[in-house]
């Protein structure tokens, strides 16, 4: 079989077996030729408060705001936002800044970073895809922005990480229906296991992955991309914290079962774990979740 024929078959397989079933045209894109850097740079315009229509093709000489192939961006968006024409859902918050679900207080940019342009450049100028993925996992600036001003609780940071995870799975010819949410823990050490492009969240003691090759507790996401985080979380055979040990973890587990938007839920976990911590949860008895 020729290389060209193999490329076409792989592309058709991605589009036929995956979410492309709903009338998407077949693409002849070669999954092996898709660069992962495009996933991490495709929404720079959101971090700069610009619309997609007004997005520049470069930011300080770095190509940005390019379309993500294999429908990974569209599918990731559907995990967190409904399809169709958006309407403003929080009338008093007409801003690209994210509205935190944990406390509702929008953090001032100056409290996180002095120059937003420099912070964005430091993040997107990384050329090595694996290093770029790790930088986004640790980044704080993208977490200040929502996916859309119409859905201010969503997170530009976690939308981007979901885009990268889906794109990497699609590049490996794994359709959406074969993708799982999986959990890994790393008790006693600083960093949980990081799977390049497929780890979508890290905390001090666990990580979450969107992958067709799960290791550890995992639940299939579903046949089509839709807002379903709570359903998938509820189907995990085990969660990465002891809900019987502390009430704060029962609160987190209960809230995650109610959240539908993926980027909102992942951002909520990050904020919750950063606020509560893992080693000193017992000392939070005076907090509202105690």
Tab-separated table of C-alpha atoms in Angstrom:
chain	number	residue	atom	x	y	z
A	1	UNK	CA	0.000	0.000	0.000
A	2	UNK	CA	1.428	3.371	-0.980
A	3	UNK	CA	2.172	6.060	1.578
A	4	UNK	CA	-0.399	8.379	0.012
A	5	UNK	CA	-3.096	5.694	0.141
A	6	UNK	CA	-2.267	4.946	3.769
A	7	UNK	CA	-2.518	8.647	4.627
A	8	UNK	CA	-5.938	8.915	3.017
A	9	UNK	CA	-7.223	5.792	4.744
A	10	UNK	CA	-6.085	7.073	8.117
A	11	UNK	CA	-7.723	10.432	7.508
A	12	UNK	CA	-10.992	8.834	6.415
A	13	UNK	CA	-10.913	6.563	9.469
A	14	UNK	CA	-10.610	9.561	11.758
A	15	UNK	CA	-13.527	11.320	10.162
A	16	UNK	CA	-15.784	8.297	9.650
A	17	UNK	CA	-15.518	6.628	13.049
A	18	UNK	CA	-15.238	9.775	15.124
A	19	UNK	CA	-17.613	12.682	15.625
A	20	UNK	CA	-17.471	13.269	11.873
A	21	UNK	CA	-20.431	10.919	11.530
A	22	UNK	CA	-22.750	13.923	11.611
A	23	UNK	CA	-22.183	14.880	8.000
A	24	UNK	CA	-18.682	16.238	8.221
A	25	UNK	CA	-16.717	16.229	5.001
A	26	UNK	CA	-13.881	13.761	4.693
A	27	UNK	CA	-10.508	15.422	5.059
A	28	UNK	CA	-7.275	14.430	3.416
A	29	UNK	CA	-5.177	15.889	6.213
A	30	UNK	CA	-2.340	13.637	7.255
A	31	UNK	CA	-2.546	13.181	11.044
A	32	UNK	CA	1.208	12.654	11.201
A	33	UNK	CA	1.775	16.065	9.602
A	34	UNK	CA	-0.322	17.949	12.146
A	35	UNK	CA	1.770	20.038	14.527
A	36	UNK	CA	0.655	20.067	18.142
A	37	UNK	CA	1.836	23.655	18.609
A	38	UNK	CA	-1.201	24.939	16.719
A	39	UNK	CA	-3.478	23.660	19.509
A	40	UNK	CA	-1.704	25.739	22.173
A	41	UNK	CA	-1.596	28.906	20.059
A	42	UNK	CA	-5.002	28.847	18.401
A	43	UNK	CA	-6.852	31.019	20.943
A	44	UNK	CA	-4.280	33.703	21.765
A	45	UNK	CA	-6.847	36.258	20.615
A	46	UNK	CA	-9.038	35.328	23.604
A	47	UNK	CA	-6.207	36.098	26.010
A	48	UNK	CA	-5.886	39.506	24.362
A	49	UNK	CA	-9.608	40.269	24.484
A	50	UNK	CA	-9.993	40.055	20.710
A	51	UNK	CA	-12.689	38.330	18.690
A	52	UNK	CA	-11.883	35.481	16.325
A	53	UNK	CA	-12.757	37.738	13.398
A	54	UNK	CA	-10.312	40.355	14.678
A	55	UNK	CA	-7.531	37.887	15.487
A	56	UNK	CA	-4.089	38.578	14.064
A	57	UNK	CA	-2.112	35.812	12.368
A	58	UNK	CA	1.018	36.541	14.416
A	59	UNK	CA	1.829	37.696	17.930
A	60	UNK	CA	5.349	39.139	18.235
A	61	UNK	CA	6.453	37.010	15.294
A	62	UNK	CA	4.848	33.773	16.540
A	63	UNK	CA	2.115	32.268	14.299
A	64	UNK	CA	-1.116	32.243	16.330
A	65	UNK	CA	-4.887	32.010	15.958
A	66	UNK	CA	-4.647	29.332	13.267
A	67	UNK	CA	-7.433	26.827	12.685
A	68	UNK	CA	-6.969	23.511	14.496
A	69	UNK	CA	-7.311	20.514	12.139
A	70	UNK	CA	-9.313	17.316	12.560
A	71	UNK	CA	-12.189	19.198	14.292
A	72	UNK	CA	-10.398	19.046	17.650
A	73	UNK	CA	-11.224	22.691	18.463
A	74	UNK	CA	-14.894	22.325	17.532
A	75	UNK	CA	-15.247	19.123	19.552
A	76	UNK	CA	-13.509	20.596	22.600
A	77	UNK	CA	-15.793	23.638	22.427
A	78	UNK	CA	-18.853	21.372	22.484
A	79	UNK	CA	-17.550	19.741	25.669
A	80	UNK	CA	-17.947	23.075	27.449
A	81	UNK	CA	-20.420	25.209	25.517
A	82	UNK	CA	-23.734	24.506	23.791
A	83	UNK	CA	-24.026	24.486	20.032
A	84	UNK	CA	-25.837	27.390	18.349
A	85	UNK	CA	-26.020	31.163	18.593
A	86	UNK	CA	-24.799	32.265	22.037
A	87	UNK	CA	-26.581	34.667	24.342
A	88	UNK	CA	-25.125	36.543	27.259
A	89	UNK	CA	-25.770	34.394	30.328
A	90	UNK	CA	-24.533	36.791	33.026
A	91	UNK	CA	-25.846	40.266	32.095
A	92	UNK	CA	-23.627	42.096	34.579
A	93	UNK	CA	-20.452	40.440	33.297
A	94	UNK	CA	-19.787	41.438	29.674
A	95	UNK	CA	-16.060	40.729	29.707
A	96	UNK	CA	-13.537	38.183	28.386
A	97	UNK	CA	-12.303	37.746	31.968
A	98	UNK	CA	-13.367	34.470	33.565
A	99	UNK	CA	-15.904	34.533	36.375
A	100	UNK	CA	-14.586	32.084	39.033
A	101	UNK	CA	-17.120	29.514	40.144
A	102	UNK	CA	-15.485	29.076	43.561
A	103	UNK	CA	-15.955	32.603	44.883
A	104	UNK	CA	-17.270	34.729	42.007
A	105	UNK	CA	-14.456	37.245	42.442
A	106	UNK	CA	-12.573	38.225	39.291
A	107	UNK	CA	-8.844	38.404	40.025
A	108	UNK	CA	-7.110	41.591	38.916
A	109	UNK	CA	-4.596	40.990	36.150
A	110	UNK	CA	-2.025	43.028	38.032
A	111	UNK	CA	-2.270	40.594	40.940
A	112	UNK	CA	-1.125	37.742	38.722
A	113	UNK	CA	1.124	39.279	36.108
A	114	UNK	CA	2.556	42.715	35.442
A	115	UNK	CA	2.493	42.750	31.646
A	116	UNK	CA	-0.128	40.504	30.061
A	117	UNK	CA	1.570	40.699	26.646
A	118	UNK	CA	4.905	39.506	28.030
A	119	UNK	CA	3.181	36.700	29.936
A	120	UNK	CA	1.378	35.487	26.810
A	121	UNK	CA	4.569	35.674	24.756
A	122	UNK	CA	6.545	33.686	27.345
A	123	UNK	CA	3.883	30.984	27.092
A	124	UNK	CA	3.336	30.693	23.335
A	125	UNK	CA	6.906	31.212	22.101
A	126	UNK	CA	7.942	27.727	23.267
A	127	UNK	CA	8.632	25.598	20.184
A	128	UNK	CA	8.916	22.129	21.721
A	129	UNK	CA	5.363	20.695	21.793
A	130	UNK	CA	5.882	18.663	24.993
A	131	UNK	CA	7.377	21.664	26.790
A	132	UNK	CA	4.527	23.805	25.490
A	133	UNK	CA	2.022	21.325	26.937
A	134	UNK	CA	3.735	21.363	30.319
A	135	UNK	CA	3.812	25.167	30.310
A	136	UNK	CA	0.057	25.315	29.732
A	137	UNK	CA	-0.572	22.846	32.564
A	138	UNK	CA	1.280	25.172	34.933
A	139	UNK	CA	0.059	28.459	33.447
A	140	UNK	CA	-2.003	30.929	35.441
A	141	UNK	CA	-2.644	33.698	32.889
A	142	UNK	CA	-4.911	31.676	30.521
A	143	UNK	CA	-7.007	30.699	33.554
A	144	UNK	CA	-7.993	34.350	33.923
A	145	UNK	CA	-9.989	34.248	30.686
A	146	UNK	CA	-13.148	32.426	29.656
A	147	UNK	CA	-13.742	30.558	26.420
A	148	UNK	CA	-16.415	33.110	25.545
A	149	UNK	CA	-17.820	36.229	27.167
A	150	UNK	CA	-21.204	34.537	26.726
A	151	UNK	CA	-20.086	31.697	29.026
A	152	UNK	CA	-17.948	33.434	31.662
A	153	UNK	CA	-17.491	30.403	33.949
A	154	UNK	CA	-15.647	28.463	31.225
A	155	UNK	CA	-11.841	28.503	31.054
A	156	UNK	CA	-9.612	29.366	28.080
A	157	UNK	CA	-6.792	27.419	29.765
A	158	UNK	CA	-8.679	24.154	30.014
A	159	UNK	CA	-10.366	24.548	26.643
A	160	UNK	CA	-6.871	24.737	25.126
A	161	UNK	CA	-5.682	21.653	26.999
A	162	UNK	CA	-8.801	19.754	25.887
A	163	UNK	CA	-8.174	20.794	22.267
A	164	UNK	CA	-4.619	19.464	22.508
A	165	UNK	CA	-5.743	16.181	24.070
A	166	UNK	CA	-8.391	15.555	21.402
A	167	UNK	CA	-6.040	16.565	18.591
A	168	UNK	CA	-3.368	14.154	19.833
A	169	UNK	CA	-5.902	11.331	20.074
A	170	UNK	CA	-7.238	12.095	16.585
A	171	UNK	CA	-3.683	12.194	15.221
A	172	UNK	CA	-3.315	8.653	16.556
A	173	UNK	CA	-6.529	7.730	14.692
A	174	UNK	CA	-8.465	7.290	17.908
A	175	UNK	CA	-12.021	8.569	17.315
A	176	UNK	CA	-13.884	10.527	19.960
A	177	UNK	CA	-15.892	7.475	20.984
A	178	UNK	CA	-12.707	5.694	22.080
A	179	UNK	CA	-11.540	8.489	24.378
A	180	UNK	CA	-11.679	8.185	28.180
A	181	UNK	CA	-11.327	10.430	31.182
A	182	UNK	CA	-8.694	8.679	33.274
A	183	UNK	CA	-7.166	9.353	36.670
A	184	UNK	CA	-3.640	8.878	37.963
A	185	UNK	CA	-2.268	9.555	41.420
A	186	UNK	CA	1.227	10.103	42.635
A	187	UNK	CA	1.179	10.033	46.370
A	188	UNK	CA	4.120	11.586	48.134
A	189	UNK	CA	5.833	13.249	45.177
A	190	UNK	CA	5.477	16.659	43.653
A	191	UNK	CA	4.310	15.831	40.144
A	192	UNK	CA	1.807	13.236	39.055
A	193	UNK	CA	2.448	11.321	35.861
A	194	UNK	CA	2.382	13.666	32.886
A	195	UNK	CA	1.354	12.227	29.514
A	196	UNK	CA	2.360	14.707	26.788
A	197	UNK	CA	-0.699	16.474	25.349
A	198	UNK	CA	-3.182	14.092	27.009
A	199	UNK	CA	-2.862	15.197	30.621
A	200	UNK	CA	-5.446	17.949	31.026
A	201	UNK	CA	-5.061	18.720	34.747
A	202	UNK	CA	-2.446	18.293	37.430
A	203	UNK	CA	-2.774	18.915	41.154
A	204	UNK	CA	-0.382	18.186	44.002
A	205	UNK	CA	-1.523	14.567	44.248
A	206	UNK	CA	-3.397	13.541	41.099
A	207	UNK	CA	-3.791	14.159	37.397
A	208	UNK	CA	-6.607	13.793	34.880
A	209	UNK	CA	-6.073	12.620	31.323
A	210	UNK	CA	-8.214	12.586	28.165
A	211	UNK	CA	-6.886	9.602	26.283
A	212	UNK	CA	-7.732	6.501	24.307
A	213	UNK	CA	-5.027	4.654	26.252
A	214	UNK	CA	-6.105	4.948	29.883
A	215	UNK	CA	-4.070	3.643	32.782
A	216	UNK	CA	-5.888	3.378	36.084
A	217	UNK	CA	-9.510	4.337	36.828
A	218	UNK	CA	-11.229	5.565	33.666
A	219	UNK	CA	-14.639	6.209	32.138
A	220	UNK	CA	-15.439	6.553	28.458
A	221	UNK	CA	-16.499	10.106	27.622
A	222	UNK	CA	-19.227	9.176	25.163
A	223	UNK	CA	-20.047	8.757	21.510
A	224	UNK	CA	-20.235	12.474	20.710
A	225	UNK	CA	-18.764	15.652	22.213
A	226	UNK	CA	-21.249	17.317	24.514
A	227	UNK	CA	-21.349	18.924	27.956
A	228	UNK	CA	-21.205	15.816	30.129
A	229	UNK	CA	-18.412	16.198	32.693
A	230	UNK	CA	-20.604	15.355	35.689
A	231	UNK	CA	-21.915	12.208	34.033
A	232	UNK	CA	-18.414	10.981	33.193
A	233	UNK	CA	-17.071	11.870	36.646
A	234	UNK	CA	-19.903	9.884	38.243
A	235	UNK	CA	-18.981	6.832	36.145
A	236	UNK	CA	-15.340	6.789	37.239
A	237	UNK	CA	-14.701	3.565	39.190
A	238	UNK	CA	-12.655	5.590	41.713
A	239	UNK	CA	-12.008	9.272	42.390
A	240	UNK	CA	-8.490	10.485	43.263
A	241	UNK	CA	-9.253	11.621	46.827
A	242	UNK	CA	-10.807	10.072	49.917
A	243	UNK	CA	-14.357	11.393	50.137
A	244	UNK	CA	-14.836	9.594	53.464
A	245	UNK	CA	-11.824	11.232	55.095
A	246	UNK	CA	-12.734	14.894	54.838
A	247	UNK	CA	-15.885	16.827	54.134
A	248	UNK	CA	-14.089	19.163	51.716
A	249	UNK	CA	-13.497	16.251	49.326
A	250	UNK	CA	-17.147	15.228	49.571
A	251	UNK	CA	-18.047	18.805	48.630
A	252	UNK	CA	-15.697	18.712	45.643
A	253	UNK	CA	-16.972	15.320	44.512
A	254	UNK	CA	-20.595	16.437	44.851
A	255	UNK	CA	-20.033	19.658	42.913
A	256	UNK	CA	-18.202	17.873	40.099
A	257	UNK	CA	-21.137	15.526	39.626
A	258	UNK	CA	-23.313	18.600	38.933
A	259	UNK	CA	-21.063	20.443	36.481
A	260	UNK	CA	-21.692	19.871	32.787
A	261	UNK	CA	-19.028	22.062	31.181
A	262	UNK	CA	-15.613	20.386	30.977
A	263	UNK	CA	-13.449	23.493	31.081
A	264	UNK	CA	-15.511	24.912	33.949
A	265	UNK	CA	-15.131	21.672	35.935
A	266	UNK	CA	-11.379	21.355	35.363
A	267	UNK	CA	-10.854	24.993	36.333
A	268	UNK	CA	-12.991	24.426	39.429
A	269	UNK	CA	-10.808	21.479	40.508
A	270	UNK	CA	-7.665	23.589	40.103
A	271	UNK	CA	-9.099	26.453	42.132
A	272	UNK	CA	-10.526	24.172	44.817
A	273	UNK	CA	-7.297	22.228	45.317
A	274	UNK	CA	-5.207	25.404	45.329
A	275	UNK	CA	-7.494	26.882	47.975
A	276	UNK	CA	-7.947	23.856	50.194
A	277	UNK	CA	-4.644	22.096	49.640
A	278	UNK	CA	-4.125	18.420	50.164
A	279	UNK	CA	-2.045	18.174	53.309
A	280	UNK	CA	-3.776	20.797	55.387
A	281	UNK	CA	-7.401	20.094	54.571
A	282	UNK	CA	-8.046	19.271	58.221
A	283	UNK	CA	-7.038	22.803	59.134
A	284	UNK	CA	-9.813	24.290	57.027
A	285	UNK	CA	-12.579	23.419	59.476
A	286	UNK	CA	-13.635	27.044	59.732
A	287	UNK	CA	-14.115	27.387	55.970
A	288	UNK	CA	-17.524	27.186	54.384
A	289	UNK	CA	-17.030	23.642	53.147
A	290	UNK	CA	-16.147	22.300	56.589
